[in-house]
Short mmCIF file of C-alpha atoms in Angstrom, two decimals:
data_model
loop_
_atom_site.label_atom_id
_atom_site.label_comp_id
_atom_site.label_asym_id
_atom_site.label_seq_id
_atom_site.Cartn_x
_atom_site.Cartn_y
_atom_site.Cartn_z
CA MET A 1152 2.76 -46.29 27.50
CA TYR A 1153 2.66 -44.28 23.93
CA PRO A 1154 4.70 -41.27 23.95
CA PHE A 1155 3.76 -38.66 21.29
CA SER A 1156 5.12 -36.63 18.62
CA HIS A 1157 7.49 -34.42 18.36
CA LEU A 1158 10.75 -36.36 18.19
CA ALA A 1159 13.75 -34.93 16.90
CA ARG A 1160 16.70 -37.39 15.81
CA PRO A 1161 19.71 -37.06 15.12
CA ALA A 1162 19.41 -33.38 15.80
CA THR A 1163 17.38 -32.75 19.35
CA LEU A 1164 15.63 -30.12 16.90
CA ALA A 1165 15.05 -31.77 13.82
CA ARG A 1166 11.26 -30.87 14.02
CA ARG A 1167 12.32 -27.33 14.03
CA ALA A 1168 14.93 -28.03 11.77
CA GLN A 1169 12.04 -27.78 9.00
CA LEU A 1170 11.64 -23.94 9.38
CA VAL A 1171 15.82 -23.72 9.62
CA LEU A 1172 15.79 -25.50 6.06
CA ALA A 1173 12.93 -23.63 4.84
CA ALA A 1174 14.77 -20.03 5.95
CA PHE A 1175 18.26 -21.50 3.85
CA GLY A 1176 16.02 -22.46 1.09
CA LEU A 1177 16.65 -26.09 1.10
CA THR A 1178 14.42 -28.91 0.57
CA ALA A 1179 14.78 -32.60 1.45
CA ALA A 1180 13.77 -33.07 -2.16
CA ALA A 1181 16.31 -30.50 -3.53
CA LEU A 1182 19.44 -32.64 -1.78
CA ALA A 1183 18.07 -35.99 -2.70
CA ALA A 1184 18.78 -35.02 -6.32
CA HIS A 1185 22.37 -35.11 -5.25
CA ALA A 1186 22.82 -37.06 -2.59
CA ALA A 1187 21.92 -40.83 -1.22
CA ALA A 1188 22.22 -42.18 1.59
CA PRO A 1189 24.60 -44.33 3.24
CA GLN A 1190 24.17 -48.63 2.89
CA ASP A 1191 25.17 -51.39 4.44
CA LEU A 1192 28.53 -52.50 2.74
CA ARG A 1193 29.54 -55.60 1.29
CA ALA A 1194 32.41 -57.64 0.45
CA GLY A 1195 33.86 -56.37 -3.00
CA ALA A 1196 36.78 -55.52 -5.43
CA ASP A 1197 39.37 -52.68 -4.17
CA ALA A 1198 38.25 -50.82 -7.23
CA GLU A 1199 34.70 -51.18 -6.41
CA VAL A 1200 33.04 -47.57 -5.51
CA VAL A 1201 30.96 -47.96 -1.99
CA GLU A 1202 30.31 -44.27 -1.56
CA ARG A 1203 29.81 -41.62 -3.41
CA LEU A 1204 29.72 -37.93 -2.09
CA PRO A 1205 26.57 -35.65 -2.85
CA GLU A 1206 27.70 -33.72 -6.12
CA ARG A 1207 28.25 -29.82 -5.98
CA VAL A 1208 29.91 -29.98 -2.25
CA SER A 1209 33.06 -29.12 -2.35
CA VAL A 1210 35.33 -31.51 -0.67
CA ALA A 1211 37.72 -28.10 0.70
CA PRO A 1212 35.56 -25.26 0.10
CA VAL A 1213 37.88 -22.47 -0.37
CA THR A 1214 35.31 -19.37 0.33
CA PRO A 1215 32.87 -18.57 3.22
CA GLN A 1216 30.05 -18.95 0.25
CA ALA A 1217 31.02 -22.18 -0.78
CA ALA A 1218 31.48 -23.69 2.61
CA ALA A 1219 28.34 -22.44 3.50
CA ILE A 1220 26.57 -24.37 0.89
CA ALA A 1221 28.63 -27.33 1.18
CA ALA A 1222 27.56 -27.15 5.23
CA ARG A 1223 24.11 -26.36 4.48
CA ARG A 1224 23.53 -29.72 2.53
CA TRP A 1225 25.69 -31.74 4.65
CA ILE A 1226 23.31 -31.05 7.54
CA THR A 1227 20.24 -31.91 5.54
CA LEU A 1228 21.89 -34.67 4.64
CA SER A 1229 22.32 -35.86 8.44
CA ARG A 1230 18.82 -34.56 8.78
CA ASP A 1231 17.07 -36.91 6.22
CA THR A 1232 18.98 -39.77 6.99
CA ALA A 1233 19.50 -39.49 10.42
CA ASP A 1234 23.48 -40.23 9.94
CA PRO A 1235 25.27 -37.62 12.41
CA ARG A 1236 28.54 -38.41 10.59
CA TYR A 1237 27.51 -35.89 7.93
CA LEU A 1238 27.54 -33.39 10.42
CA GLY A 1239 31.46 -33.86 10.88
CA ARG A 1240 31.46 -33.28 6.94
CA ALA A 1241 29.72 -30.03 7.67
CA GLN A 1242 32.38 -28.95 10.19
CA ALA A 1243 35.21 -29.97 7.81
CA ALA A 1244 33.37 -27.81 5.35
CA LEU A 1245 33.72 -24.88 8.15
CA ALA A 1246 36.96 -25.68 9.40
CA PRO A 1247 38.92 -22.61 8.39
CA TRP A 1248 35.94 -20.63 10.14
CA TRP A 1249 35.27 -23.06 12.69
CA GLY A 1250 35.53 -21.19 16.06
CA ARG A 1251 37.13 -18.10 15.00
CA PRO A 1252 36.07 -14.94 16.24
CA ASP A 1253 36.00 -13.04 13.09
CA ALA A 1254 34.06 -15.64 11.55
CA PRO A 1255 31.31 -14.48 8.97
CA ALA A 1256 27.76 -14.36 10.78
CA ASP A 1257 26.59 -17.10 8.36
CA GLN A 1258 29.47 -19.46 8.96
CA LEU A 1259 28.65 -19.00 12.78
CA VAL A 1260 24.78 -19.86 12.62
CA LEU A 1261 25.67 -23.14 10.97
CA GLN A 1262 28.47 -23.78 13.51
CA ALA A 1263 25.53 -23.64 15.78
CA THR A 1264 23.30 -25.81 13.78
CA VAL A 1265 25.95 -28.63 14.17
CA GLU A 1266 26.45 -27.96 18.25
CA GLN A 1267 22.96 -27.78 18.69
CA ALA A 1268 22.59 -31.37 16.33
CA ARG A 1269 25.32 -33.25 18.88
CA HIS A 1270 23.27 -31.41 21.84
CA GLU A 1271 25.65 -29.26 22.28
CA PHE A 1272 23.41 -26.39 23.70
CA ALA A 1273 25.47 -23.99 25.84
CA ALA A 1274 27.71 -24.06 22.84
CA ALA A 1275 25.36 -23.48 20.12
CA ARG A 1276 23.45 -20.61 22.35
CA ALA A 1277 27.43 -18.54 22.61
CA THR A 1278 28.03 -19.57 19.01
CA LEU A 1279 24.47 -17.84 18.02
CA GLU A 1280 25.06 -14.98 20.27
CA ARG A 1281 28.50 -14.06 18.55
CA ALA A 1282 26.43 -14.18 15.27
CA LEU A 1283 23.86 -11.97 16.03
CA GLN A 1284 26.35 -9.62 17.81
CA ALA A 1285 28.38 -9.56 14.19
CA ASN A 1286 24.66 -9.36 12.23
CA PRO A 1287 21.73 -8.56 13.96
CA ALA A 1288 19.67 -8.74 10.71
CA GLN A 1289 20.64 -12.48 10.53
CA VAL A 1290 17.06 -13.84 10.40
CA GLN A 1291 18.47 -17.71 10.18
CA GLY A 1292 20.23 -17.01 13.65
CA TRP A 1293 17.23 -15.32 15.52
CA LEU A 1294 15.07 -18.55 14.35
CA THR A 1295 17.60 -20.82 15.47
CA LEU A 1296 17.72 -19.19 18.93
CA ALA A 1297 13.81 -19.40 19.25
CA THR A 1298 14.38 -23.52 18.48
CA LEU A 1299 16.88 -23.43 21.15
CA GLU A 1300 14.90 -21.23 23.86
CA ARG A 1301 11.70 -23.24 23.30
CA VAL A 1302 13.62 -26.64 23.80
CA ALA A 1303 14.90 -25.27 27.18
CA ALA A 1304 11.15 -24.03 27.56
CA ARG A 1305 12.12 -20.80 27.80
CA TYR A 1306 8.74 -19.46 25.93
CA ALA A 1307 9.41 -15.88 26.65
CA ALA A 1308 13.24 -15.80 25.67
CA ALA A 1309 11.60 -18.13 22.28
CA GLU A 1310 8.94 -15.49 21.71
CA THR A 1311 11.42 -12.38 21.83
CA ALA A 1312 13.54 -14.48 19.36
CA CYS A 1313 10.38 -15.05 17.06
CA ARG A 1314 10.32 -11.10 17.21
CA ASN A 1315 13.65 -10.63 16.23
CA VAL A 1316 12.55 -12.85 13.23
CA ALA A 1317 9.60 -10.39 12.15
CA ARG A 1318 11.56 -7.45 12.96
CA HIS A 1319 13.97 -7.94 9.86
CA GLY A 1320 11.11 -8.84 7.24
CA ALA A 1321 10.70 -12.54 7.36
CA ALA A 1322 7.12 -12.45 8.17
CA LEU A 1323 6.15 -16.28 7.58
CA TYR A 1324 8.78 -17.68 9.61
CA ALA A 1325 8.17 -14.90 12.30
CA ALA A 1326 4.81 -15.70 12.32
CA ALA A 1327 5.26 -19.67 12.42
CA CYS A 1328 7.73 -19.24 14.94
CA THR A 1329 5.32 -16.99 17.49
CA LEU A 1330 2.31 -19.57 16.59
CA GLU A 1331 4.24 -22.47 17.57
CA THR A 1332 5.66 -20.90 20.83
CA ARG A 1333 2.05 -19.70 21.66
CA SER A 1334 0.74 -22.95 20.99
CA LEU A 1335 3.18 -24.46 23.76
CA GLN A 1336 1.65 -22.27 26.18
CA GLY A 1337 -1.88 -23.17 25.62
CA GLU A 1338 -2.80 -20.96 22.83
CA HIS A 1339 -4.31 -23.95 20.57
CA ASP A 1340 -7.09 -22.01 18.89
CA ALA A 1341 -5.05 -19.64 17.63
CA ALA A 1342 -2.64 -21.65 16.21
CA ARG A 1343 -4.72 -23.68 14.88
CA SER A 1344 -6.59 -20.47 12.93
CA GLY A 1345 -2.91 -18.92 12.61
CA PHE A 1346 -1.24 -22.13 10.86
CA THR A 1347 -4.51 -22.91 8.71
CA ALA A 1348 -3.94 -19.32 7.26
CA LEU A 1349 -0.19 -19.89 6.30
CA ALA A 1350 -0.58 -23.19 4.84
CA GLN A 1351 -3.36 -21.82 2.80
CA GLN A 1352 -1.00 -18.88 1.53
CA LEU A 1353 1.60 -21.64 0.86
CA ALA A 1354 -0.72 -23.52 -2.08
CA ALA A 1355 2.03 -22.91 -4.28
CA ALA A 1356 5.07 -23.97 -2.43
CA PRO A 1357 4.24 -27.57 -0.93
CA ALA A 1358 7.91 -28.15 1.16
CA GLN A 1359 6.87 -25.08 3.08
CA ARG A 1360 3.26 -25.95 3.56
CA ALA A 1361 4.14 -29.50 4.33
CA TRP A 1362 6.18 -27.69 7.20
CA VAL A 1363 3.37 -25.35 8.34
CA LEU A 1364 0.87 -28.62 8.25
CA SER A 1365 3.27 -30.85 10.54
CA LEU A 1366 3.46 -27.87 12.90
CA LEU A 1367 -0.25 -27.44 12.49
CA ALA A 1368 -0.65 -31.28 13.61
CA GLU A 1369 1.65 -31.20 16.47
CA SER A 1370 -0.24 -28.17 17.67
CA GLU A 1371 -3.66 -30.06 17.38
CA GLU A 1372 -2.07 -32.72 19.31
CA ARG A 1373 -1.48 -30.51 22.33
CA ALA A 1374 -4.50 -29.19 22.07
CA GLY A 1375 -5.83 -33.28 22.39
CA ARG A 1376 -7.52 -33.11 19.02
CA ASP A 1377 -5.97 -36.11 18.02
CA ASP A 1378 -8.51 -36.62 14.84
CA ALA A 1379 -7.37 -33.28 13.21
CA ALA A 1380 -3.70 -33.83 14.28
CA GLU A 1381 -3.89 -36.95 12.08
CA ALA A 1382 -5.50 -35.06 8.90
CA ALA A 1383 -3.09 -32.52 9.38
CA TYR A 1384 -0.02 -35.62 9.61
CA ARG A 1385 -1.21 -36.86 6.47
CA ARG A 1386 -1.29 -34.00 4.24
CA SER A 1387 2.09 -32.95 5.07
CA LEU A 1388 3.43 -35.99 4.48
CA ALA A 1389 1.20 -35.93 1.40
CA ASP A 1390 3.12 -32.66 0.39
CA MET A 1391 6.58 -34.17 1.76
CA ALA A 1392 7.14 -37.48 2.62
CA ASP A 1393 9.39 -35.76 5.80
CA GLY A 1394 11.12 -38.29 7.87
CA TYR A 1395 10.65 -36.45 11.30
CA THR A 1396 6.89 -35.69 10.64
CA ALA A 1397 6.82 -39.70 9.67
CA LEU A 1398 8.11 -40.42 13.51
CA ALA A 1399 5.79 -37.79 14.82
CA PHE A 1400 2.95 -39.41 13.19
CA ALA A 1401 4.22 -42.39 14.44
CA ASP A 1402 4.01 -41.87 17.90
CA GLN A 1403 0.79 -40.26 17.55
CA LEU A 1404 -0.31 -43.61 16.43
CA LEU A 1405 1.50 -45.77 18.86
CA ARG A 1406 -0.49 -43.17 21.72
CA ARG A 1407 -3.72 -44.44 20.06
CA GLY A 1408 -3.07 -47.78 19.95
CA ARG A 1409 -2.85 -48.30 16.00
CA ALA A 1410 0.47 -50.20 15.79
CA SER A 1411 0.26 -51.60 11.90
CA ALA A 1412 -0.63 -48.12 10.94
CA VAL A 1413 2.98 -47.58 12.45
CA LEU A 1414 4.60 -49.73 10.67
CA ASP A 1415 3.22 -48.62 7.31
CA VAL A 1416 4.04 -44.94 8.05
CA LEU A 1417 7.60 -45.92 8.84
CA ARG A 1418 8.07 -48.44 5.95
CA ALA A 1419 9.84 -46.22 3.41
CA GLN A 1420 12.34 -44.54 6.07
CA PRO A 1421 16.01 -44.94 6.79
CA ALA A 1422 16.91 -47.58 10.08
CA SER A 1423 17.81 -44.84 12.51
CA ASP A 1424 17.69 -45.49 16.26
CA ALA A 1425 14.17 -43.57 16.61
CA VAL A 1426 12.64 -45.28 13.85
CA LEU A 1427 14.07 -49.23 14.73
CA LEU A 1428 12.97 -48.14 18.35
CA ARG A 1429 9.38 -47.46 17.31
CA ARG A 1430 8.68 -50.33 14.73
CA ALA A 1431 10.20 -52.69 17.50
CA TYR A 1432 7.38 -51.35 19.97
CA ALA A 1433 4.98 -51.28 17.26
CA LEU A 1434 5.42 -55.42 16.56
CA ARG A 1435 5.90 -55.87 20.26
CA LEU A 1436 2.48 -54.37 20.85
CA LEU A 1437 0.90 -56.75 17.68
CA GLY A 1438 2.76 -59.66 19.33
CA ASP A 1439 5.43 -60.09 16.45
CA ASP A 1440 8.74 -61.45 17.49
CA GLY A 1441 10.43 -59.46 14.99
CA TRP A 1442 10.79 -56.58 17.96
CA LYS A 1443 13.58 -58.42 19.13
CA PRO A 1444 16.35 -58.45 16.81
CA LEU A 1445 15.75 -54.70 15.93
CA ALA A 1446 15.88 -54.21 19.98
CA ALA A 1447 19.24 -55.85 19.43
CA GLU A 1448 20.36 -53.53 16.72
CA VAL A 1449 19.89 -50.35 18.82
CA LYS A 1450 21.40 -52.08 21.89
CA ALA A 1451 23.88 -52.77 19.37
CA ARG A 1452 24.25 -49.38 18.41
CA PHE A 1453 24.93 -47.93 21.65
CA ALA A 1454 27.14 -50.32 22.98
CA ALA A 1455 29.61 -49.19 20.01
CA ILE A 1456 29.09 -45.86 20.74
CA ALA A 1457 30.49 -46.45 24.33
CA GLN A 1458 32.98 -48.71 23.07
CA ARG A 1459 34.25 -45.87 21.11
CA GLY A 1460 34.49 -43.59 24.25
CA GLU A 1461 31.47 -41.25 22.95
CA GLY A 1462 29.11 -40.02 25.44
CA LEU A 1463 25.81 -41.48 25.48
CA ASP A 1464 24.08 -38.21 27.04
CA ALA A 1465 22.94 -37.24 23.47
CA HIS A 1466 21.23 -40.59 22.99
CA ALA A 1467 19.53 -40.48 26.58
CA ARG A 1468 16.00 -40.02 24.61
CA GLU A 1469 16.41 -43.17 22.82
CA ARG A 1470 17.89 -45.03 25.64
CA ALA A 1471 15.40 -44.20 28.08
CA LEU A 1472 12.55 -45.45 25.39
CA LEU A 1473 14.74 -48.29 24.73
CA ALA A 1474 14.39 -49.25 28.67
CA LEU A 1475 10.58 -48.44 28.67
CA TRP A 1476 9.03 -49.77 26.08
CA LEU A 1477 11.27 -53.26 25.30
CA ASP A 1478 13.41 -53.76 28.53
CA ALA A 1479 10.75 -53.08 30.96
CA GLN A 1480 13.05 -51.53 33.17
CA PRO A 1481 11.74 -48.40 34.68
CA GLY A 1482 14.59 -47.76 37.19
CA ALA A 1483 17.40 -47.53 33.66
CA ALA A 1484 14.40 -45.57 31.78
CA TRP A 1485 14.26 -43.10 34.20
CA GLN A 1486 18.06 -42.40 34.81
CA ALA A 1487 18.40 -42.15 30.94
CA ALA A 1488 15.04 -39.62 31.37
CA ARG A 1489 16.66 -37.63 33.88
CA THR A 1490 19.52 -37.06 31.81
CA ASN A 1491 17.73 -36.52 28.83
CA LEU A 1492 15.40 -33.78 30.78
CA SER A 1493 18.76 -31.77 31.77
CA LEU A 1494 19.21 -31.61 28.25
CA GLN A 1495 16.37 -30.59 26.34
CA LYS A 1496 12.69 -29.93 27.82
CA GLU A 1497 10.12 -30.36 24.85
CA PRO A 1498 6.56 -32.24 25.80
CA LEU A 1499 8.37 -35.64 24.70
CA ASP A 1500 10.86 -35.18 27.26
CA TRP A 1501 8.67 -34.40 30.18
CA TRP A 1502 6.14 -37.35 29.36
CA LEU A 1503 9.54 -39.64 29.46
CA ALA A 1504 10.33 -37.99 32.50
CA LEU A 1505 7.30 -38.46 33.98
CA GLN A 1506 6.13 -41.81 32.87
CA ALA A 1507 9.50 -43.51 33.95
CA SER A 1508 9.60 -41.97 37.38
CA GLU A 1509 6.13 -42.70 37.86
CA GLN A 1510 6.67 -46.31 37.00
CA ALA A 1511 9.94 -46.39 38.73
CA ARG A 1512 7.87 -45.39 41.98
CA ASP A 1513 10.43 -42.60 42.61
CA THR A 1514 8.01 -40.61 44.38
CA ALA A 1515 9.96 -37.53 45.41
CA ALA A 1516 11.80 -37.71 41.81
CA HIS A 1517 8.57 -37.57 40.40
CA ARG A 1518 6.91 -34.78 42.30
CA ALA A 1519 10.18 -32.90 41.69
CA VAL A 1520 9.63 -33.25 37.58
CA VAL A 1521 5.72 -32.13 38.12
CA GLN A 1522 6.72 -29.44 40.06
CA ALA A 1523 9.41 -28.28 37.23
CA LEU A 1524 6.83 -28.45 34.64
CA ALA A 1525 4.64 -26.43 36.34
CA GLN A 1526 7.08 -23.82 36.29
CA THR A 1527 8.05 -23.72 32.74
CA GLY A 1528 3.92 -23.07 31.28
CA LEU A 1529 3.92 -25.57 29.08
CA GLN A 1530 0.15 -26.78 28.20
CA ASP A 1531 -0.37 -29.81 26.48
CA ALA A 1532 -3.55 -32.35 26.69
CA ARG A 1533 -1.22 -35.64 26.55
CA LEU A 1534 0.44 -34.62 29.76
CA ALA A 1535 -2.77 -33.03 31.67
CA ARG A 1536 -3.00 -35.87 34.09
CA TRP A 1537 0.11 -34.34 35.84
CA GLN A 1538 -1.46 -31.05 35.21
CA PRO A 1539 -4.48 -30.80 37.21
CA GLN A 1540 -5.03 -27.25 36.20
CA GLY A 1541 -3.47 -27.15 32.78
CA VAL A 1542 -5.17 -28.07 29.83
CA ALA A 1543 -8.92 -29.35 29.88
CA ARG A 1544 -8.95 -32.58 29.40
CA THR A 1545 -11.89 -32.62 27.03
CA ASN A 1546 -11.55 -34.43 23.50
CA VAL A 1547 -8.17 -35.93 24.39
CA GLN A 1548 -9.13 -39.42 22.55
CA GLY A 1549 -9.54 -38.09 19.13
CA GLY A 1550 -12.32 -35.39 19.46
CA GLN A 1551 -12.24 -32.21 16.91
#
């Protein structure tokens, strides 16, 4: 029961966020110089400073430009730390323009980014449509729309968005956008060649090269070339220690039964729900009872969300993994996986729905998921046993 890479948290599109942030011209390293991740608080004097806001982020931006800078940094911080409260701060920075029909296109794209991070996908798409009507040359808007279309498994629409990225002059991002979309449809060899060439072009830009190498790694996994995928993950992380790449790599290692290596890869990562789940599962596979308090922590977080009256649908992927990996409750896993699949249709989401419905012995539901998957055109070696006419199953266990 090992899922695979392409995890996205707290935003469902965080893996795609690398492309988004690269287009913004921001990197996690640049932000880290201005911001610290939230820490557990301890009792102290009333005058004690328990948290500092990132420097250079205005508390109340007064111009669209200042608001955009602040919102981008909060979004980046949210992704880097897996802390969704920073999305609220991004929204606060955009508040004077949030939802306004006359908002500048930049603000609308950032609003859509926050909405998609909260799994408000329909709202995000509507906001992007307004942004692109106002400014069809908004490259970031097209990139974000392509991401939304891929998450919905609408690959033809994603390619259209990628072409609009190219039309407005962002050749590198357009190429990566197209390669990723076509890799999802089975063009793995072309994706390997294309991503390799892009990485070579970015020899002097390690952060962007790390992003391209992470996309290459995911593509190699889809092709069933696990050794090549591992090499690309390690090269990507050597260029930039990105949290989402670390999670993707951890999933690949779990699938290959390398639980000890998972703990090494995730050692320095913030304790997000996704990270805690993988650490717990790795420890359980190793026979270490340390998995139990980690599982309890994740459950406590979900209980706190429910107690606040917030919906748990945005956490359906993690709830499905928790039920499948740690609670041995395939019925509950299938219920959460079904909810998750209604929101997002990336490879991991299909795997969860197929695995959970199969283990829950819900034959009719499982058959429906298999049929729905076939209609998308997604080709992935990790789903091959449910796709008898799909990707060739050769070399799935690590061949080059």
